[in-house]
Amino acid sequence: MSSARPPVRIGQGVDAHRFGDAAAGPLVLGGVTIPGAPRLAGHSDGDALLHAVVDALLGAVGLGDIGALAGVDDPRYAGAGSRVFVDSALRRLRAAGWTPGNVDCTVMAERPRLTPHRAAMVEALAGALDLPTSAVSVKATTTDGLGLIGAGEGVACLAVALVHPAPG
Ligand code: MG
């Protein structure tokens, strides 16, 4: 029996950030501004969902992690939108001959309520990854009050990405 199948690869990413100072503004997750919780602490905008997606994409093709991307510690990107890291990861992925197939994400957070913002996060992620919204999934869960996430101290995100050889 032939085992010839189109080659695909899979990567995973995990990230967690604590909630930052309320003065820094509202939470940004998946590139979407979400009221009801403070922005996550971090050098950039603390967008743990985009950071997890970046690590999943890079991991799928063995290109390291977000720390390998130029600019992650660059003062110019202090407070910057994490979309620049997604763009950078996509450029690396494509330069290596790969393109995203689909992405599935889980956000673990006790607060704020994310379900009303899920469609916007899917749209934003799909736009950033140049994928149809049908190829992007964002799920949300709590930890039932357990641990640091359950105590509402921050947000953790997991992402899995499938990548295909880029056409051409
Ligand atoms: Mg991060």
Short mmCIF file of N, CA, C and O and ligand atoms in Angstrom, two decimals, residues 14-17 41-42 44 46-49 51-52 66 82, ligand 1:
data_model
loop_
_atom_site.label_atom_id
_atom_site.label_comp_id
_atom_site.label_asym_id
_atom_site.label_seq_id
_atom_site.Cartn_x
_atom_site.Cartn_y
_atom_site.Cartn_z
N VAL A 14 3.47 27.41 23.18
CA VAL A 14 2.85 27.70 24.48
C VAL A 14 3.42 29.00 24.98
O VAL A 14 4.62 29.26 24.86
N ASP A 15 2.58 29.84 25.54
CA ASP A 15 3.08 31.07 26.15
C ASP A 15 2.16 31.49 27.28
O ASP A 15 0.96 31.18 27.26
N ALA A 16 2.71 32.16 28.24
CA ALA A 16 1.91 32.69 29.35
C ALA A 16 2.49 34.02 29.78
O ALA A 16 3.71 34.19 29.80
N HIS A 17 1.62 34.95 30.07
CA HIS A 17 2.05 36.25 30.58
C HIS A 17 1.14 36.62 31.75
O HIS A 17 -0.04 36.29 31.74
N ALA A 41 1.63 41.84 30.73
CA ALA A 41 2.98 42.39 30.85
C ALA A 41 3.88 41.71 29.83
O ALA A 41 3.72 40.54 29.51
N GLY A 42 4.82 42.47 29.31
CA GLY A 42 5.75 41.91 28.33
C GLY A 42 6.44 43.03 27.60
O GLY A 42 6.02 44.18 27.65
N SER A 44 6.71 43.43 24.39
CA SER A 44 5.85 43.92 23.31
C SER A 44 4.49 44.24 23.93
O SER A 44 4.42 44.77 25.02
N GLY A 46 2.52 42.01 24.86
CA GLY A 46 2.20 40.88 25.73
C GLY A 46 1.18 39.92 25.17
O GLY A 46 0.59 39.14 25.91
N ASP A 47 0.99 39.95 23.87
CA ASP A 47 -0.06 39.14 23.24
C ASP A 47 0.36 37.66 23.22
O ASP A 47 0.94 37.15 22.25
N ALA A 48 0.04 36.97 24.30
CA ALA A 48 0.48 35.59 24.48
C ALA A 48 -0.09 34.67 23.40
O ALA A 48 0.52 33.65 23.07
N LEU A 49 -1.25 35.02 22.86
CA LEU A 49 -1.85 34.16 21.82
C LEU A 49 -1.02 34.24 20.54
O LEU A 49 -0.67 33.21 19.94
N HIS A 51 2.06 35.11 20.38
CA HIS A 51 3.38 34.52 20.68
C HIS A 51 3.33 33.00 20.57
O HIS A 51 4.26 32.37 20.05
N ALA A 52 2.25 32.40 21.06
CA ALA A 52 2.11 30.94 20.97
C ALA A 52 1.98 30.50 19.51
O ALA A 52 2.56 29.48 19.10
N ILE A 66 10.23 32.20 19.22
CA ILE A 66 10.04 33.65 19.01
C ILE A 66 11.28 34.43 19.44
O ILE A 66 11.56 35.49 18.89
N SER A 82 2.22 42.65 18.52
CA SER A 82 2.95 41.40 18.25
C SER A 82 2.75 40.90 16.83
O SER A 82 3.36 39.91 16.43
MG MG B 1 5.27 35.89 25.16
#
